[in-house]
């Protein structure tokens, strides 16, 4: 009986309240922030799932600070996230991939700063391949009586108090951590409710999969070239080479790595010596999630992504993240 199965499932709301009750001194403001993000996720998911019908596909015609062509759905997602994050009054500043400068909300006394990629994987929108939203949450540094400023945004990965992503795929999945493990929720679009599908994700210590755009291989380091060749050699035990899986949306490639194990890489290249992915709102949040699930996330200098210093809000970083044994093996090639 379908209705019976719901009785056993925990809603996101119940999970948030439980987390808040277990956290001494919790004021409920972070809980409200997570609710607001979940609301935006439902609205964006609704739009993504009918994108082919309404005129939301295709290019908007503008380019963003990254010099990338902006898609209509990028802008729609950005607007929805900014408006949702402004509802509770708990967020004073928002950094978005789609905005050159940090966006001040109406509530200058808000306790939190949110950095986000409102729509990740934009190149996949028009071909109906999974896309997502990535977010990270920091406590503001400036005095609550002052106006928030860019210093509130220039924090380091280990300062994150929460991080997560939404994956708009065959189902809409919300994955987040507040530093006490990674939980996964799946949206029932009929009820408009997120239900807990995995309370604590543990990434396998090894996965026979590497995720990397081999189109860039010629301009990668020898370490990456030699590691990828090593992945293609038949394994001594199984006799099989590793498989390559690359979707081109970081949210999808990282989510698969989280559940099945393996490694996701976006290396530095000749054209992008610091890599393509943005440290603040792609690498930091994904590194927080990966580490909380038992994995490793490093950059080209073998530094923990969470500790790579941030000096500019749209700063890029090379990124290698995934199962501990996969990343440790890569590090041997980086010697
Ligand atoms: P975004 O759409 O937010 O710009 O992010 C796209 C990123 C990331 O999602 C993905 O891992 C990477 O771009 C894919 O880049 P390539 O197409 O160069 O492989
Ligand atoms: Mn992105
Ligand atoms: Mn994006």
Coordinates of C-alpha atoms and ligand atoms in Angstrom, one line a residue:
X1 CA 0.0 0.0 0.0
X2 CA 1.7 3.2 -1.1
X3 CA 0.2 5.4 1.7
X4 CA 1.6 2.9 4.2
X5 CA 5.2 3.2 2.8
X6 CA 5.1 7.0 3.4
X7 CA 4.3 6.3 7.1
X8 CA 7.8 4.8 7.5
X9 CA 9.7 7.6 5.6
X10 CA 11.1 10.6 7.4
X11 CA 10.5 14.0 5.7
X12 CA 13.2 16.6 5.3
X13 CA 11.3 18.8 7.8
X14 CA 11.3 16.1 10.4
X15 CA 15.0 15.4 9.8
X16 CA 15.9 19.1 10.1
X17 CA 14.0 19.5 13.4
X18 CA 15.7 16.3 14.7
X19 CA 19.1 17.7 13.8
X20 CA 18.2 21.0 15.4
X21 CA 17.0 19.3 18.6
X22 CA 20.2 17.3 18.8
X23 CA 22.4 20.4 18.4
X24 CA 22.7 22.3 21.7
X25 CA 22.2 26.0 21.3
X26 CA 20.6 25.7 17.8
X27 CA 18.5 28.7 17.2
X28 CA 16.6 27.3 14.2
X29 CA 18.1 29.8 11.8
X30 CA 20.2 27.3 9.9
X31 CA 17.1 25.0 9.8
X32 CA 15.1 27.8 8.2
X33 CA 17.9 28.3 5.7
X34 CA 17.9 24.7 4.7
X35 CA 14.1 24.9 4.3
X36 CA 14.5 27.9 2.0
X37 CA 17.0 26.0 -0.2
X38 CA 14.6 23.1 -0.4
X39 CA 11.9 25.4 -1.5
X40 CA 14.0 26.8 -4.3
X41 CA 15.0 23.3 -5.3
X42 CA 11.4 22.3 -5.7
X43 CA 10.7 25.4 -7.8
X44 CA 13.8 24.9 -10.0
X45 CA 13.0 21.2 -10.3
X46 CA 9.5 22.0 -11.5
X47 CA 10.9 24.3 -14.1
X48 CA 13.6 21.9 -15.2
X49 CA 11.1 19.1 -15.7
X50 CA 9.0 21.1 -18.1
X51 CA 11.9 23.0 -19.7
X52 CA 11.1 21.5 -23.1
X53 CA 7.6 22.9 -23.0
X54 CA 8.1 26.4 -21.7
X55 CA 10.5 28.8 -23.4
X56 CA 13.2 28.3 -20.7
X57 CA 15.7 26.4 -22.8
X58 CA 18.5 27.9 -24.8
X59 CA 20.8 30.8 -24.4
X60 CA 19.8 34.1 -22.7
X61 CA 22.2 35.9 -25.1
X62 CA 24.4 37.3 -22.2
X63 CA 27.7 36.1 -20.8
X64 CA 28.6 35.9 -17.2
X65 CA 31.7 37.0 -15.3
X66 CA 33.3 33.8 -16.3
X67 CA 32.8 34.8 -19.9
X68 CA 30.4 31.9 -20.4
X69 CA 27.2 32.0 -22.4
X70 CA 24.4 32.2 -19.9
X71 CA 21.3 29.9 -20.3
X72 CA 17.8 31.1 -19.4
X73 CA 17.7 28.3 -16.8
X74 CA 20.9 29.7 -15.2
X75 CA 19.2 33.0 -14.7
X76 CA 15.9 31.5 -13.6
X77 CA 17.7 29.3 -11.0
X78 CA 19.8 32.2 -9.8
X79 CA 16.7 34.4 -9.3
X80 CA 14.8 31.6 -7.4
X81 CA 17.8 30.8 -5.1
X82 CA 18.4 34.5 -4.3
X83 CA 14.7 35.1 -3.6
X84 CA 14.4 31.9 -1.5
X85 CA 17.6 32.7 0.5
X86 CA 16.2 36.3 1.1
X87 CA 13.0 35.1 2.7
X88 CA 14.1 34.2 6.2
X89 CA 16.2 37.2 6.9
X90 CA 19.0 34.9 8.0
X91 CA 21.3 35.4 5.0
X92 CA 23.1 38.8 4.6
X93 CA 25.2 38.1 1.6
X94 CA 25.0 35.7 -1.4
X95 CA 27.9 34.9 -3.8
X96 CA 26.7 33.4 -7.1
X97 CA 28.5 32.2 -10.2
X98 CA 26.0 34.3 -12.1
X99 CA 26.8 37.6 -10.3
X100 CA 30.1 39.5 -10.7
X101 CA 29.9 40.8 -7.1
X102 CA 28.4 39.5 -3.9
X103 CA 24.7 40.2 -3.6
X104 CA 23.5 41.9 -0.4
X105 CA 20.1 40.8 0.7
X106 CA 17.6 43.1 2.4
X107 CA 18.6 41.7 5.8
X108 CA 22.0 43.2 6.6
X109 CA 21.8 41.6 10.0
X110 CA 21.5 38.1 8.7
X111 CA 23.9 35.6 10.3
X112 CA 24.8 33.6 7.2
X113 CA 26.6 34.0 3.9
X114 CA 25.7 31.6 1.1
X115 CA 27.9 30.8 -2.0
X116 CA 26.2 29.0 -4.8
X117 CA 26.3 27.7 -8.3
X118 CA 22.6 28.1 -9.0
X119 CA 22.7 25.8 -12.0
X120 CA 25.6 23.4 -12.5
X121 CA 26.1 21.6 -15.8
X122 CA 24.5 24.2 -18.0
X123 CA 25.9 22.7 -21.2
X124 CA 23.6 19.7 -20.5
X125 CA 20.4 21.7 -20.1
X126 CA 19.3 21.5 -23.7
X127 CA 20.1 17.9 -24.2
X128 CA 18.1 16.7 -21.1
X129 CA 21.1 15.4 -19.2
X130 CA 21.1 15.9 -15.3
X131 CA 22.0 19.3 -13.9
X132 CA 22.1 20.7 -10.4
X133 CA 22.5 23.4 -7.8
X134 CA 25.5 23.6 -5.5
X135 CA 25.6 25.6 -2.3
X136 CA 27.8 26.3 0.7
X137 CA 27.0 28.1 3.9
X138 CA 29.3 30.2 6.1
X139 CA 28.7 32.3 9.2
X140 CA 29.4 35.9 8.5
X141 CA 32.6 37.3 9.9
X142 CA 31.7 41.0 10.0
X143 CA 29.9 42.6 13.0
X144 CA 26.1 42.0 12.7
X145 CA 25.6 45.7 13.2
X146 CA 27.7 46.5 10.1
X147 CA 26.9 46.1 6.5
X148 CA 28.3 42.7 5.2
X149 CA 31.2 43.0 2.8
X150 CA 33.3 40.8 0.5
X151 CA 35.5 39.7 3.5
X152 CA 32.4 37.8 4.7
X153 CA 32.6 35.8 1.4
X154 CA 36.4 35.3 1.3
X155 CA 36.5 32.5 3.9
X156 CA 38.1 29.1 3.6
X157 CA 36.5 25.7 3.0
X158 CA 37.0 24.5 6.6
X159 CA 34.8 27.5 7.7
X160 CA 31.8 26.1 6.0
X161 CA 29.0 25.2 8.4
X162 CA 26.9 23.4 5.8
X163 CA 27.1 22.5 2.2
X164 CA 25.2 20.5 -0.4
X165 CA 23.7 20.1 -3.8
X166 CA 20.5 19.4 -5.6
X167 CA 20.5 17.0 -8.5
X168 CA 17.7 17.4 -11.1
X169 CA 18.0 14.0 -12.7
X170 CA 15.6 11.0 -13.1
X171 CA 14.6 12.1 -9.6
X172 CA 15.3 15.3 -7.8
X173 CA 17.8 14.6 -5.0
X174 CA 19.0 16.9 -2.2
X175 CA 22.3 16.0 -0.6
X176 CA 23.7 18.0 2.3
X177 CA 25.9 18.0 5.3
X178 CA 26.2 20.2 8.4
X179 CA 29.5 18.5 9.4
X180 CA 27.8 15.4 10.9
X181 CA 27.7 13.1 7.9
X182 CA 26.0 13.3 4.5
X183 CA 22.2 12.7 4.1
X184 CA 20.2 12.2 0.9
X185 CA 16.6 13.2 0.3
X186 CA 14.5 12.4 -2.7
X187 CA 11.6 14.6 -3.9
X188 CA 8.2 13.1 -4.4
X189 CA 6.9 15.7 -6.9
X190 CA 3.3 14.6 -6.4
X191 CA 3.4 15.5 -2.7
X192 CA 6.1 18.3 -3.1
X193 CA 7.9 16.6 -0.2
X194 CA 11.5 15.6 0.2
X195 CA 11.8 12.2 1.9
X196 CA 15.0 10.8 3.5
X197 CA 16.5 8.1 1.3
X198 CA 19.9 7.7 2.9
X199 CA 20.6 9.1 6.4
X200 CA 24.4 8.6 6.3
X201 CA 26.3 8.2 3.0
X202 CA 29.6 6.3 3.3
X203 CA 31.7 6.4 0.1
X204 CA 33.3 3.0 -0.9
X205 CA 37.1 3.1 -0.1
X206 CA 37.7 2.2 -3.7
X207 CA 35.7 2.3 -7.0
X208 CA 36.9 1.0 -10.4
X209 CA 35.8 4.2 -12.2
X210 CA 37.5 7.4 -13.2
X211 CA 35.6 10.5 -14.2
X212 CA 37.5 12.9 -16.4
X213 CA 37.0 14.7 -19.7
X214 CA 39.7 12.9 -21.7
X215 CA 39.3 15.6 -24.5
X216 CA 41.7 17.6 -22.3
X217 CA 44.3 14.8 -21.8
X218 CA 46.9 16.3 -24.2
X219 CA 47.2 19.5 -22.1
X220 CA 47.2 17.7 -18.7
X221 CA 50.2 17.0 -16.5
X222 CA 52.3 13.8 -16.9
X223 CA 50.9 12.8 -13.5
X224 CA 47.3 12.8 -14.9
X225 CA 48.4 11.2 -18.2
X226 CA 50.2 8.4 -16.3
X227 CA 47.4 7.9 -13.8
X228 CA 44.8 7.6 -16.5
X229 CA 46.9 5.1 -18.4
X230 CA 47.3 3.1 -15.2
X231 CA 43.5 3.1 -14.8
X232 CA 43.2 1.6 -18.2
X233 CA 45.6 -1.3 -17.4
X234 CA 43.8 -4.6 -16.6
X235 CA 43.6 -4.9 -12.8
X236 CA 45.8 -7.7 -11.4
X237 CA 42.9 -9.3 -9.5
X238 CA 39.9 -8.7 -11.7
X239 CA 41.8 -8.7 -15.0
X240 CA 39.6 -5.7 -16.1
X241 CA 40.5 -2.0 -16.7
X242 CA 38.7 0.7 -14.8
X243 CA 35.7 2.2 -16.5
X244 CA 35.4 5.8 -17.5
X245 CA 32.2 7.6 -16.7
X246 CA 31.8 11.4 -17.5
X247 CA 28.5 13.2 -17.5
X248 CA 29.9 16.8 -17.7
X249 CA 27.8 18.0 -14.8
X250 CA 29.9 18.1 -11.6
X251 CA 26.8 17.4 -9.5
X252 CA 26.1 14.1 -11.4
X253 CA 29.7 13.0 -11.6
X254 CA 30.3 13.7 -7.9
X255 CA 27.0 12.1 -6.8
X256 CA 27.8 8.9 -8.7
X257 CA 31.3 8.9 -7.2
X258 CA 29.8 9.4 -3.7
X259 CA 27.6 6.3 -4.1
X260 CA 29.7 3.9 -6.2
X261 CA 33.2 5.1 -5.4
X262 CA 35.9 6.1 -7.8
X263 CA 37.5 9.4 -8.6
X264 CA 36.3 12.7 -10.2
X265 CA 38.9 14.9 -11.8
X266 CA 38.9 18.3 -13.3
X267 CA 42.7 18.9 -13.7
X268 CA 44.6 22.0 -14.5
X269 CA 45.3 22.3 -18.2
X270 CA 47.5 24.6 -20.4
X271 CA 44.5 26.8 -21.1
X272 CA 43.2 26.7 -17.5
X273 CA 46.3 26.5 -15.3
X274 CA 44.1 26.7 -12.2
X275 CA 41.5 24.3 -13.5
X276 CA 37.9 25.3 -14.6
X277 CA 35.9 24.7 -11.5
X278 CA 35.3 27.5 -9.0
X279 CA 36.8 27.0 -5.6
X280 CA 34.2 28.8 -3.5
X281 CA 30.9 27.4 -4.8
X282 CA 31.9 24.2 -6.6
X283 CA 35.0 22.7 -5.0
X284 CA 34.6 23.7 -1.4
X285 CA 31.0 22.4 -1.0
X286 CA 31.7 19.2 -2.9
X287 CA 35.0 18.7 -0.9
X288 CA 33.0 19.1 2.3
X289 CA 30.5 16.5 1.2
X290 CA 33.2 14.0 -0.1
X291 CA 35.2 14.3 3.1
X292 CA 32.1 13.9 5.3
X293 CA 31.4 10.7 3.3
X294 CA 34.9 9.3 4.0
X295 CA 36.6 10.4 0.8
X296 CA 39.5 12.8 -0.1
X297 CA 39.5 16.0 -2.1
X298 CA 42.8 17.6 -3.2
X299 CA 44.2 20.1 -5.8
X300 CA 47.2 19.8 -8.2
X301 CA 49.6 20.5 -5.3
X302 CA 48.0 17.7 -3.2
X303 CA 46.5 20.3 -0.8
X304 CA 43.2 19.6 0.9
X305 CA 40.7 21.5 -1.2
X306 CA 39.1 22.6 2.1
X307 CA 42.3 24.4 3.1
X308 CA 43.2 26.0 -0.3
X309 CA 43.2 29.8 0.5
X310 CA 40.5 31.9 -1.3
X311 CA 41.5 35.4 -2.5
X312 CA 38.9 36.1 -5.1
X313 CA 35.2 34.9 -5.1
X314 CA 35.3 33.4 -8.6
X315 CA 38.8 31.9 -8.2
X316 CA 39.3 28.5 -10.0
X317 CA 41.0 25.4 -8.7
X318 CA 42.1 22.1 -10.1
X319 CA 40.2 19.3 -8.3
X320 CA 40.7 15.6 -7.7
X321 CA 38.2 14.0 -5.4
X322 CA 36.7 10.6 -4.5
X323 CA 37.4 7.4 -2.8
X324 CA 40.4 7.4 -0.5
X325 CA 42.2 4.5 -2.3
X326 CA 41.6 6.1 -5.8
X327 CA 42.9 9.5 -4.8
X328 CA 45.8 8.1 -2.8
X329 CA 46.9 6.1 -5.9
X330 CA 46.7 9.3 -8.0
X331 CA 48.9 11.1 -5.4
X332 CA 51.6 8.5 -6.0
X333 CA 51.8 9.7 -9.7
X334 CA 51.9 13.3 -8.5
X335 CA 55.3 12.7 -6.6
Ligands
LIG1 P1 28.6 25.3 -14.9 O1 27.5 24.8 -15.8 O2 28.0 25.7 -13.6 O3 29.5 26.3 -15.6 O4 29.5 24.0 -14.5 C1 29.9 23.2 -15.5 C2 31.2 22.5 -15.0 C3 30.9 21.3 -14.2 O5 29.5 21.1 -14.0 C4 31.4 20.1 -15.1 O6 32.1 19.2 -14.3 C5 32.4 20.9 -16.0 O7 31.9 22.2 -16.1 C6 32.4 20.2 -17.3 O8 33.4 20.9 -18.1 P2 33.9 20.3 -19.5 O9 32.7 20.5 -20.4 O10 35.0 21.2 -19.9 O11 34.2 18.9 -19.3
LIG2 MN1 29.1 24.6 -12.2
LIG3 MN1 26.6 27.1 -13.2

